[in-house]
Coordinates of C-alpha atoms in Angstrom, one line a residue:
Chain L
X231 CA 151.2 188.7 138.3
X232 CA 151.4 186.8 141.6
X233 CA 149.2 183.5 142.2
X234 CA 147.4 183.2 145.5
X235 CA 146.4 179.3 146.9
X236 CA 143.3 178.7 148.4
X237 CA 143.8 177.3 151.5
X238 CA 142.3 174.0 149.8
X239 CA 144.6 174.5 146.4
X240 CA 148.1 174.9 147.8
X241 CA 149.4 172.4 145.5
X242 CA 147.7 173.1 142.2
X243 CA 148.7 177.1 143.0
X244 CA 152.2 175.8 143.4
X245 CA 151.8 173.8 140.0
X246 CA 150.7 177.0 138.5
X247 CA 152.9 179.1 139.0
X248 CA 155.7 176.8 138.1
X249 CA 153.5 176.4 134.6
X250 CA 153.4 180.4 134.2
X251 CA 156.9 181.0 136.1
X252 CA 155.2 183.6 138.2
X253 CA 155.6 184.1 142.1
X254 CA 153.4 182.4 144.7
X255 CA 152.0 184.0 147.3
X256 CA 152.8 182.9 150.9
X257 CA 149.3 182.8 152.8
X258 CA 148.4 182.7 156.0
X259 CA 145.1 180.5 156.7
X260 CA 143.7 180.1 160.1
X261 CA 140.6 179.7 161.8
X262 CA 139.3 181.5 165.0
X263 CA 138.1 179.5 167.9
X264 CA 134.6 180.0 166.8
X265 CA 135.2 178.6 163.2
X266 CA 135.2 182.2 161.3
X267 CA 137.7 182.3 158.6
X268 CA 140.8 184.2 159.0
X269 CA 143.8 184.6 155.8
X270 CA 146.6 186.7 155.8
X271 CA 148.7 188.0 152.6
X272 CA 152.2 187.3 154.3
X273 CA 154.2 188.2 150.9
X274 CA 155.1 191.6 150.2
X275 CA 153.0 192.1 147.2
X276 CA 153.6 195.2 144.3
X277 CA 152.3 192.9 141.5
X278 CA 148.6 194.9 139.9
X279 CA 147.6 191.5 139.1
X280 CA 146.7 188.7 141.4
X281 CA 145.0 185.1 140.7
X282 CA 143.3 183.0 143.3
X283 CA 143.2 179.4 142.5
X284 CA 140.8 177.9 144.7
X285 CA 139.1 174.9 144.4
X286 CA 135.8 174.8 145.9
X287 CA 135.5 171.9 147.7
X288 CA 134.3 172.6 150.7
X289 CA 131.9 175.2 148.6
X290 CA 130.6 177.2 151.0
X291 CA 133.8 177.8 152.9
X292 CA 135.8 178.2 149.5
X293 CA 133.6 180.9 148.6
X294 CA 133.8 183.1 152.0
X295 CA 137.7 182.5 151.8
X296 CA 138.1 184.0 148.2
X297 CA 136.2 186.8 149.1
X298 CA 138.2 187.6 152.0
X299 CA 141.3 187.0 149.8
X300 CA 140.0 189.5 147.6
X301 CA 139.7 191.6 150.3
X302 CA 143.2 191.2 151.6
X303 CA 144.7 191.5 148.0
X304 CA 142.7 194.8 147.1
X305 CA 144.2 196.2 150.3
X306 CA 147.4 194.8 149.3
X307 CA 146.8 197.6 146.1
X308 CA 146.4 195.0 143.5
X309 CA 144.3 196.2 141.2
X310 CA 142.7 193.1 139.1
X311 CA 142.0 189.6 140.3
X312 CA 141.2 186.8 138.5
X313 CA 139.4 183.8 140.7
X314 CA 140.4 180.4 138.9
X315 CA 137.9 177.9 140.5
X316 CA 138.7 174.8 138.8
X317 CA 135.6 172.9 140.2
X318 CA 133.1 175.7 140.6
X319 CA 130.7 175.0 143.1
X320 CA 126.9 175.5 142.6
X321 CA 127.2 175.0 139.2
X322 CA 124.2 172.5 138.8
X323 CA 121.4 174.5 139.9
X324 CA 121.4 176.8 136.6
X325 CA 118.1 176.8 136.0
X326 CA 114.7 176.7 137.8
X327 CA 113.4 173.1 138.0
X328 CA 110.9 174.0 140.4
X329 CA 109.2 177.2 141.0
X330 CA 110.3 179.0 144.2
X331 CA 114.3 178.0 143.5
X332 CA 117.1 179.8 143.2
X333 CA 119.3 179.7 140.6
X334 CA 121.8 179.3 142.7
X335 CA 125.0 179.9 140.0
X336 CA 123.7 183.3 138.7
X337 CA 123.3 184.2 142.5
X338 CA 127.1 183.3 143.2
X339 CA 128.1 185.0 139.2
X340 CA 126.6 188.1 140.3
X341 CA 128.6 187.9 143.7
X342 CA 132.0 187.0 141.7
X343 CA 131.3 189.5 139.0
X344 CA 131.3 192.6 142.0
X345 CA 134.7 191.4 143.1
X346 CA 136.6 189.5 140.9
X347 CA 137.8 190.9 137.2
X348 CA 137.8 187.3 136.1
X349 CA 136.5 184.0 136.7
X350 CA 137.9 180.9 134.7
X351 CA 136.7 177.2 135.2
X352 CA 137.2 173.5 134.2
X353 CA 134.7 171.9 132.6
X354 CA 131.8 173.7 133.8
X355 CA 128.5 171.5 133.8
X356 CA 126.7 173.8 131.3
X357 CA 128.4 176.3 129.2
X358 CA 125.4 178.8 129.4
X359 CA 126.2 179.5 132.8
X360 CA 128.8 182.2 131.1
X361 CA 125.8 184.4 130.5
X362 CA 125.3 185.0 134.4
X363 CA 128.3 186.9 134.6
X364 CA 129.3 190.2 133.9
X365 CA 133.3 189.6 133.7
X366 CA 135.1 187.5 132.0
X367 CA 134.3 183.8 132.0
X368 CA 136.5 181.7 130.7
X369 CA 136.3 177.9 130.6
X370 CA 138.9 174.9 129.7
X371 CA 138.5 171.5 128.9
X372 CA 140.5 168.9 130.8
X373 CA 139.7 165.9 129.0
X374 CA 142.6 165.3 126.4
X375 CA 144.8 165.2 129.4
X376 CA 142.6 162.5 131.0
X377 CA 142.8 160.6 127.8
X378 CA 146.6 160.8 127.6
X379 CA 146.4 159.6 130.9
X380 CA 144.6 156.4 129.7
X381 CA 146.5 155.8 126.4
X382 CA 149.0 153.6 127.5
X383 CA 146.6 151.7 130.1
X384 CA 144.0 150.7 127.6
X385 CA 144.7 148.9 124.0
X386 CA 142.1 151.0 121.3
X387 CA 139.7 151.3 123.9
X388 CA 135.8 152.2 122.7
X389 CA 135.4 155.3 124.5
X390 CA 131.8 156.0 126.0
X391 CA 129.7 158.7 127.8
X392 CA 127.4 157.4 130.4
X393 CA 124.6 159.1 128.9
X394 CA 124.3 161.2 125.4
X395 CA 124.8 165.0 127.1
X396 CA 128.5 163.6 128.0
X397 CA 128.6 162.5 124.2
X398 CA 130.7 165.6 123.7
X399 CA 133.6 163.9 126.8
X400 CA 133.5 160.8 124.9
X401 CA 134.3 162.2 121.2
X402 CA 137.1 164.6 122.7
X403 CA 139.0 161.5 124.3
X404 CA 138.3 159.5 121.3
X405 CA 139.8 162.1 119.1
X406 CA 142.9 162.0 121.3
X407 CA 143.2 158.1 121.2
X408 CA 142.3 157.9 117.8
X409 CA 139.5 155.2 118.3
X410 CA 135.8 155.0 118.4
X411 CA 133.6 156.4 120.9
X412 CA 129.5 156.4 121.7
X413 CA 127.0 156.6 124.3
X414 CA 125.6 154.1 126.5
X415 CA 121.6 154.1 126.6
X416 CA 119.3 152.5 128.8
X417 CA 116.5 150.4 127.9
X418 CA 113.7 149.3 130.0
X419 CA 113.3 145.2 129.0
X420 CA 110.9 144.3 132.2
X421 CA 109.5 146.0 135.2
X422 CA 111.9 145.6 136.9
X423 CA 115.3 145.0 134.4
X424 CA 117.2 147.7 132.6
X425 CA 119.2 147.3 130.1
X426 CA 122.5 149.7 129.9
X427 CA 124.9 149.0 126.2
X428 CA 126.4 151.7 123.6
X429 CA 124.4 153.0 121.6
X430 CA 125.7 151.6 118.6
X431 CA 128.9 150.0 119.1
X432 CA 129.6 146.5 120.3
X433 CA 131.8 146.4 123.6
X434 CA 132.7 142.6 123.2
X435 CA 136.9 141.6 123.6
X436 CA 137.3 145.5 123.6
X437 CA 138.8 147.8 126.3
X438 CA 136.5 150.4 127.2
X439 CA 137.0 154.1 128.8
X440 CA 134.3 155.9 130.0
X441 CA 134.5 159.7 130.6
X442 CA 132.2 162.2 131.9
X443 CA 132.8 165.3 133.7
X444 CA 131.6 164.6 136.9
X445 CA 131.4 161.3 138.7
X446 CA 129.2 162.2 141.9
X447 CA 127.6 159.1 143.3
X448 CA 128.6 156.6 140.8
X449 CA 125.7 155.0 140.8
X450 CA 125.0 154.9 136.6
X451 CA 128.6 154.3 135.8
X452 CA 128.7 151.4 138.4
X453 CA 125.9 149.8 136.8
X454 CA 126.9 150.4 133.3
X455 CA 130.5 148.8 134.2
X456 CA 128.3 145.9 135.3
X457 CA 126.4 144.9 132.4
X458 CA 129.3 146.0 129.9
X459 CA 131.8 143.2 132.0
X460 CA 128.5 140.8 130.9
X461 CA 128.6 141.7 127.8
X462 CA 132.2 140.8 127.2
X463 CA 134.1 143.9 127.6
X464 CA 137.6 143.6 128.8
X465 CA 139.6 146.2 130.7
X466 CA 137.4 149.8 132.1
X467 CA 138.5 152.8 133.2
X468 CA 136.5 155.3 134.4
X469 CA 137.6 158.7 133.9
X470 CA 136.1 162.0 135.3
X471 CA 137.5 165.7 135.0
X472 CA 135.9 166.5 138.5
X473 CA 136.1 163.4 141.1
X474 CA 133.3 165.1 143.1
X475 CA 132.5 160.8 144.4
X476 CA 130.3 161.2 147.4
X477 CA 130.2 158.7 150.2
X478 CA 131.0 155.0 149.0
X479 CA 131.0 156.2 145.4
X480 CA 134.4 155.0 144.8
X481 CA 133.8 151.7 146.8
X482 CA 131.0 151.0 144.6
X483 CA 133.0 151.5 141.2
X484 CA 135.8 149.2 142.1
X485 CA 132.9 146.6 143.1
X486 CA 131.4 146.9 139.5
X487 CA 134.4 145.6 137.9
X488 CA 136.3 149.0 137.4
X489 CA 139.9 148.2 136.7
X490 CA 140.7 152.1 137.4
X491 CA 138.6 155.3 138.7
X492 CA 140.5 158.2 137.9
X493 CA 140.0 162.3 137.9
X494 CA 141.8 165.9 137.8
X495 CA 143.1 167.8 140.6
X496 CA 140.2 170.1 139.7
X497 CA 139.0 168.8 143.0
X498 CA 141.1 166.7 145.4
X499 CA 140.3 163.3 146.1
X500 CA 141.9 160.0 146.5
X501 CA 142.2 159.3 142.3
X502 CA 143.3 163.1 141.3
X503 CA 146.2 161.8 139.5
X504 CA 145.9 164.0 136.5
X505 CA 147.5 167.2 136.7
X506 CA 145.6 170.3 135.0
X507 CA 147.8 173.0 136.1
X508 CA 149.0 173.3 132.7
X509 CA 145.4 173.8 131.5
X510 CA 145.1 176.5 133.8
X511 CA 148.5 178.1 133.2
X512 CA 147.0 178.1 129.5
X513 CA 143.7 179.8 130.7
X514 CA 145.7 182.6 132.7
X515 CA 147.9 184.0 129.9
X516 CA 145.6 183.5 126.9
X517 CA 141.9 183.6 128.3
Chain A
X58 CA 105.8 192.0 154.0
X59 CA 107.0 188.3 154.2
X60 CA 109.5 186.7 157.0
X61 CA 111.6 184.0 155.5
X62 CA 113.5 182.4 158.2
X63 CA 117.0 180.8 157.8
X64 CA 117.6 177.2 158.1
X65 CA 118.8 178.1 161.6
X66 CA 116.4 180.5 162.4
X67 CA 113.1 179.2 162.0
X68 CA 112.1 179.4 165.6
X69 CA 113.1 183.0 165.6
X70 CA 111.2 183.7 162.4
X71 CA 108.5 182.4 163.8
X72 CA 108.1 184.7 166.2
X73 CA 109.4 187.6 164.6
X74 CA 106.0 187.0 161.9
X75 CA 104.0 186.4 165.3
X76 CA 105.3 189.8 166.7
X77 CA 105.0 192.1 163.6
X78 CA 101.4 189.6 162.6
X79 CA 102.6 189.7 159.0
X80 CA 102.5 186.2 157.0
X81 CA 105.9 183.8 157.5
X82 CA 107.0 181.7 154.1
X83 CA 107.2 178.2 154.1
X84 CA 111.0 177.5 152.7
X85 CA 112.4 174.4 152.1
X86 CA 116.1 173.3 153.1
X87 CA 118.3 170.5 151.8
X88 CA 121.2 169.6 150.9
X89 CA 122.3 168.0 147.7
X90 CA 124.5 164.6 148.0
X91 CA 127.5 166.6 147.7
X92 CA 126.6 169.4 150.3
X93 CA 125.8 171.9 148.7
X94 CA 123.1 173.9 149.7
X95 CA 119.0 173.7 148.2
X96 CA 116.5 176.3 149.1
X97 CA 113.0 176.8 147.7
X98 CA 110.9 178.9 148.7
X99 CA 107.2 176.8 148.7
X100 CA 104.5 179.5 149.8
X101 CA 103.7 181.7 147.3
X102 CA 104.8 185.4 147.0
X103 CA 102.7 188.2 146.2
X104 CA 104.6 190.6 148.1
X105 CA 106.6 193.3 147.6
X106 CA 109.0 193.6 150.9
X107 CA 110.9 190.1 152.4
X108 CA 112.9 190.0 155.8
X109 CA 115.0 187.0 155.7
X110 CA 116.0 185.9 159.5
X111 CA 118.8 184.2 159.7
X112 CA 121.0 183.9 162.0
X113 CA 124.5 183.4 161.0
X114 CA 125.7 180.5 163.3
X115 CA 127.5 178.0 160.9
X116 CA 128.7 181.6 159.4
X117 CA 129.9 180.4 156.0
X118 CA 126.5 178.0 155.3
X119 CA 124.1 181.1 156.8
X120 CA 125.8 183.3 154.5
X121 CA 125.4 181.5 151.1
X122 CA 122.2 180.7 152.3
X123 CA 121.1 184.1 152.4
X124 CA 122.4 184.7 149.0
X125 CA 120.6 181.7 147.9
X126 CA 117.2 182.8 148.9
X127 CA 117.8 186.3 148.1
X128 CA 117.8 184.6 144.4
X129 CA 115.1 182.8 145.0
X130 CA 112.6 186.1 146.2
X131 CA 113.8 187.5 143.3
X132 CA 112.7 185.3 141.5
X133 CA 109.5 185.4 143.1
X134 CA 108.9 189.1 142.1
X135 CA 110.2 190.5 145.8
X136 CA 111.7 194.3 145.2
X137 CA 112.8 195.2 148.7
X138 CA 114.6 192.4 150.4
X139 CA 116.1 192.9 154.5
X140 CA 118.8 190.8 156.2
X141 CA 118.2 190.0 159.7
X142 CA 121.3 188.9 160.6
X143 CA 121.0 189.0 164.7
X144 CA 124.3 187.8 165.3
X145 CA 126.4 189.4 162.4
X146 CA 129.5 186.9 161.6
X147 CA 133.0 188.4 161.2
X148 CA 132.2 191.7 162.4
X149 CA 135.2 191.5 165.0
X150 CA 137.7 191.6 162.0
X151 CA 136.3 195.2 161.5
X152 CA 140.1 196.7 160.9
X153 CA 143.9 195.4 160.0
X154 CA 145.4 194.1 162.8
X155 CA 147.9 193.5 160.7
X156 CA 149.1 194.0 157.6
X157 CA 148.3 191.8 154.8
X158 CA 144.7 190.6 156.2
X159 CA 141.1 190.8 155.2
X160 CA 138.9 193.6 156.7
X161 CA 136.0 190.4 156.4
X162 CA 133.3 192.6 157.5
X163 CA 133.7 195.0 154.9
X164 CA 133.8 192.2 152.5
X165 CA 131.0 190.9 153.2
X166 CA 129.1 194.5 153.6
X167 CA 130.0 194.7 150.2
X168 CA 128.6 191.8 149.2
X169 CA 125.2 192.6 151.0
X170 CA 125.0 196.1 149.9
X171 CA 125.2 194.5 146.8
X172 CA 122.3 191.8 147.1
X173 CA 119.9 193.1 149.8
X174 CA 118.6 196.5 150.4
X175 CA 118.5 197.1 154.8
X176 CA 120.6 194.8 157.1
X177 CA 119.4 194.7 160.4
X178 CA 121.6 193.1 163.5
X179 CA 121.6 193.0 166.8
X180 CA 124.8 194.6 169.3
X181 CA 127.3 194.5 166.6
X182 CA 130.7 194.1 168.2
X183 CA 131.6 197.3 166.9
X184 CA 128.9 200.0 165.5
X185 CA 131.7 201.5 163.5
X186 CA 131.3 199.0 160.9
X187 CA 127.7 200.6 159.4
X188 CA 130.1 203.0 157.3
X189 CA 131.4 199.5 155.4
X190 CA 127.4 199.6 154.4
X191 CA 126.1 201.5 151.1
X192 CA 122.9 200.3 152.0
X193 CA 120.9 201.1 155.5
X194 CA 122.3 199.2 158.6
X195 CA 120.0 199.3 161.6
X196 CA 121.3 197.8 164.9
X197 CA 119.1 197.0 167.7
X198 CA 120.0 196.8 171.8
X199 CA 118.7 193.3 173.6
X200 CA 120.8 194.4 176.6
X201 CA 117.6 195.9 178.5
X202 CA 116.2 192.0 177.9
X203 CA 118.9 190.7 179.5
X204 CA 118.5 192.8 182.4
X205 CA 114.3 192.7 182.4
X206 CA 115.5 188.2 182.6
X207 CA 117.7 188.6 185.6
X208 CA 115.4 191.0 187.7
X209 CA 113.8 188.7 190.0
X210 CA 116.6 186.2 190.0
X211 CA 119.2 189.0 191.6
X212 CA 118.7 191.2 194.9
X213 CA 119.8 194.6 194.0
X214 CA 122.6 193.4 192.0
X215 CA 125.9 195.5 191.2
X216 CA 126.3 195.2 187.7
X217 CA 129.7 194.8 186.0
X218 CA 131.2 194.6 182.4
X219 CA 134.1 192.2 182.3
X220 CA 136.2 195.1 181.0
X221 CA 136.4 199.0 180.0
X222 CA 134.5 198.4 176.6
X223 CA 131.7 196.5 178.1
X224 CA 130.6 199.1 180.8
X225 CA 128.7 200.7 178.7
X226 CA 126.4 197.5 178.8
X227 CA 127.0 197.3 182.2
X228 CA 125.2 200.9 182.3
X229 CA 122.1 200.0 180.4
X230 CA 121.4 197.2 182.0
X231 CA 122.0 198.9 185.9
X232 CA 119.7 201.3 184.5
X233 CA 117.0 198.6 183.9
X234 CA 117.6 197.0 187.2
X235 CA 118.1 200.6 189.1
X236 CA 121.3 199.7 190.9
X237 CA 125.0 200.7 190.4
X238 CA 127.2 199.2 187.3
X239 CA 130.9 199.5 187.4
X240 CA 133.4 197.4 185.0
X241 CA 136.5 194.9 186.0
X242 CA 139.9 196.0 186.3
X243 CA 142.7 193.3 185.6
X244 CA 146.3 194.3 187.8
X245 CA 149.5 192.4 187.8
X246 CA 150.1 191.6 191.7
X247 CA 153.2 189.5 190.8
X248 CA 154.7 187.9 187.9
X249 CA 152.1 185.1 188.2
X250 CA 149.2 186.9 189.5
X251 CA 146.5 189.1 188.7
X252 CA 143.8 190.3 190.8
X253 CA 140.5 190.9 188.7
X254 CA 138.0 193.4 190.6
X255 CA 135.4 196.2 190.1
X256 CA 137.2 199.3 189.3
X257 CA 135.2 201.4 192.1
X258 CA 132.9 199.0 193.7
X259 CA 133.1 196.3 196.3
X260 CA 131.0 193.2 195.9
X261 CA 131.2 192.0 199.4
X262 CA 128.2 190.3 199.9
X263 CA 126.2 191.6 196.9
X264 CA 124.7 190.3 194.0
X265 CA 126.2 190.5 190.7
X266 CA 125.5 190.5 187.1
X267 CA 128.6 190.5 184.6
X268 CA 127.0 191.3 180.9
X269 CA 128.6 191.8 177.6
X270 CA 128.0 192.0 173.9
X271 CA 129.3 188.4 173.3
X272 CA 130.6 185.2 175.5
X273 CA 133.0 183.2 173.3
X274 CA 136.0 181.3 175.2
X275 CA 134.1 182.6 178.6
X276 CA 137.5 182.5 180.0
X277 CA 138.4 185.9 181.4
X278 CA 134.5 186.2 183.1
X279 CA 134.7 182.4 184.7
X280 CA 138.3 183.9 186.2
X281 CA 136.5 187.3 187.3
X282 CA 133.8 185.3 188.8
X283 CA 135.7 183.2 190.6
X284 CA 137.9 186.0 192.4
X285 CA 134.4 188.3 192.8
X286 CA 133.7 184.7 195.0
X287 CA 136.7 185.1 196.8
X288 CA 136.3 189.5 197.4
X289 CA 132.8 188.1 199.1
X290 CA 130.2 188.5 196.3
X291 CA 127.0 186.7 196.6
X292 CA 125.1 185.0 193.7
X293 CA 126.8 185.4 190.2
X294 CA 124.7 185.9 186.6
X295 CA 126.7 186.2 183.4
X296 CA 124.6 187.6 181.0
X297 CA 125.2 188.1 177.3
X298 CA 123.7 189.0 173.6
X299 CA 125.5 186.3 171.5
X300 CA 126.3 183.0 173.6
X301 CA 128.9 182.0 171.1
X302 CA 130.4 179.6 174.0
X303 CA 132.8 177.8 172.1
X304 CA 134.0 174.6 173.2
X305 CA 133.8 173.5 177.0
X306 CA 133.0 177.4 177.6
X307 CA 129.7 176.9 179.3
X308 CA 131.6 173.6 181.4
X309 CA 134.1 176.5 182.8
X310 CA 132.1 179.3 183.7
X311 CA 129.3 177.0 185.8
X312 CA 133.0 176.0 187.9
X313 CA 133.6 179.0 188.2
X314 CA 130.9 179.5 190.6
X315 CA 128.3 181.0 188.1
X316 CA 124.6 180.5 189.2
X317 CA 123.8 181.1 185.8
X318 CA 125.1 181.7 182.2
X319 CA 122.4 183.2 180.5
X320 CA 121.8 184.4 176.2
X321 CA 119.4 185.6 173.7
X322 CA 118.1 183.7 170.6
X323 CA 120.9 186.0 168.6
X324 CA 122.6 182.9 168.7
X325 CA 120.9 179.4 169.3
X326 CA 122.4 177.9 172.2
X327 CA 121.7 175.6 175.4
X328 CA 121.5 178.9 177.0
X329 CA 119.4 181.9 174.6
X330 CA 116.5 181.8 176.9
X331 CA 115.9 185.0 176.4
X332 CA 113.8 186.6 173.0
X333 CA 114.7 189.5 171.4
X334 CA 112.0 188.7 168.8
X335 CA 109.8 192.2 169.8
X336 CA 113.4 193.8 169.6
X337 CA 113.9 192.7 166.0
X338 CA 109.8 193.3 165.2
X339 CA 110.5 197.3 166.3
X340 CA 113.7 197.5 164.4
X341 CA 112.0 196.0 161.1
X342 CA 109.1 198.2 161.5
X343 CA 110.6 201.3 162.8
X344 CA 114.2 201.0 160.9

């Protein structure tokens, strides 16, 4: 097995193959003057099995440079390839909200299932995706490394999801702390005032982490930090497994009273501190 | 039949309808927060047959674009779905260079064979790359446009391709115009000179159209046309399909004593005056 970066994912491909001990591929990524993608396999490669790691940031480039890196690696005579796209792009759109959509994910599965042997993920946004594929899709969950990265910054935090679908974060970060966890609901009290607390628990003198698998604009988790500081919490930590945080989105956390914003290296950005490479090592010899 | 037009082709689409008088959709384009790409297709679909036009100018975006609304036709009930892609991205990597690269346009012919039904372009670099297709691949000529454009702008013009491969343009077009065609020899005259002239011809005080498939850096025509200038040659056209002119190309060749640079609507520039809409209206109707 040899394990080929994206041109985006040089490090976590490094990490990788440290993690599984197998070779790295050196790669060649360039652009022509008018913008077109060019890569180039510049190891010698006799291994049958390749694995791209490539995190689709920029998605739409990601996704042309993996199929040209299939491309290359085929013609290289490797005969199975696994595509490891720790953030997978186009995720959201999995269903029709409106008439006249596209689904965009079962679009890009049926692309990825005509090239690749394998696809594995992190944390995808919805697990039914899986059923849009025709290979292989295997997923892995990156948030009991998030909360070991918390446990000795927090003292028995409450742990909460910002809404009740990332319940499921919350419990699996609780379990790992060994404290309590919940979900923060809104209440409408005036026409103009919401209200944003845990469900259930009470957030007052307590450290609080809250974990979702996303953080994209910020905006809820802002506001929830907000009116948790009010009602008496002590220390927060937001934690995400993919740091997607568009535009002032990290700006606006640390304004709500956010003592730390931190993500995976799912998807690089200024607070990818936590390493999943071992996650994905995992993935790619058992999955 | 329907015409869908691409985000970056909705001019084109329009016309294209307008020529073949067949209905055009009305598609929605956005972008989500975090780039990635929305389409929706609002009109509604009762046919069978859709011919999406798009154009593939920001290649990696037109690209998953196309897949996108491929999805979304789909969805709509379409069976038989064409790409018009008049300007066909990557199709210059058509072979290995060298070893260890991506043939890109078979990669993506794969991926189109595998999602639409007919591809349609326009002067593909090379019309070798049809046998990467499993599905039909229809190429059309806008050379003889080009020409019909610089007919009353040129006195009996010799036209020239700017090297061996592009006389056979320069033949089409000289048949258009009537005249004589001939293509441009480069020769070493010292170690820091070359001379760059028509193989046969002489341009001394004659028009002159230079046409190729595609302008990109525009640097070896603004050097031929500024040594035609010097062997005597009269007003200078440089004609072209695709007017990829990247960078300060278009700057260059109007100092290089061009009268005028001059594209299709291939490939939406400051210069695709000319409309190879009827050309693309035969090939869908007659392909």
């Amino acid at each position: 097995m040899i394990i080929v970066p994206g041109s985006k994912s040089q490090e976590l491909a490094y990490k990788v193959s440290k993690a599984l001990d197998v070779e790295m591929a050196r790669v060649e990524f360039k652009r022509f003057p008018d913008n077109e993608i060019y890569v180039r396999i510049l190891s010698e490669v006799n291994e049958d099995e390749a694995v791209i790691v490539s995190t689709q940031r920029e998605q739409n480039d990601a996704i042309v440079e993996a199929i040209l890196l299939a491309d290359a690696l085929k013609e290289c005579g490797v005969k199975e390839i696994t595509l490891v796209a720790p953030y997978l792009a186009y995720a959201r759109q999995d269903k029709l909200f409106n008439p006249g959509e596209a689904i965009s994910i079962r679009a890009l599965a049926k692309i990825y299932s005509n090239i690749f042997d394998r696809v594995i993920t992190i944390n995808p946004h919805e697990e039914h995706i899986k059923e849009f594929f025709t290979i292989p899709f295997i997923s892995g969950d990156a948030v009991p490394k998030l909360a070991e990265y918390v446990k000795d910054k927090l003292n028995d935090p409450i742990v909460l999801g910002p809404d009740q679908g990332a319940l499921r974060f919350a419990k699996v970060a609780a379990e790992v702390l060994g404290t309590e966890y919940d979900y923060l609901e809104k209440t409408r009290i005036s026409p103009t005032e919401i209200k944003i607390a845990p469900k259930s628990l009470d957030v007052k003198d307590r450290d609080v982490l809250i974990v979702d698998d996303i953080i994209s604009t910020g905006g809820t988790v802002a506001t929830a930090a907000k009116m948790l500081k009010e009602q008496g919490a002590n220390e927060i930590i937001a934690a995400c497994v993919h740091p997607v945080l568009i535009g002032d989105a990290l700006n606006k956390l640390y304004f709500s009273g956010i003592k730390e914003v931190v993500g995976t290296n799912t998807f690089s950005s200024e607070v990818s501190r936590v390493d999943v490479s071992e996650v994905i090592a995992k993935l790619i010899k058992e999955g």
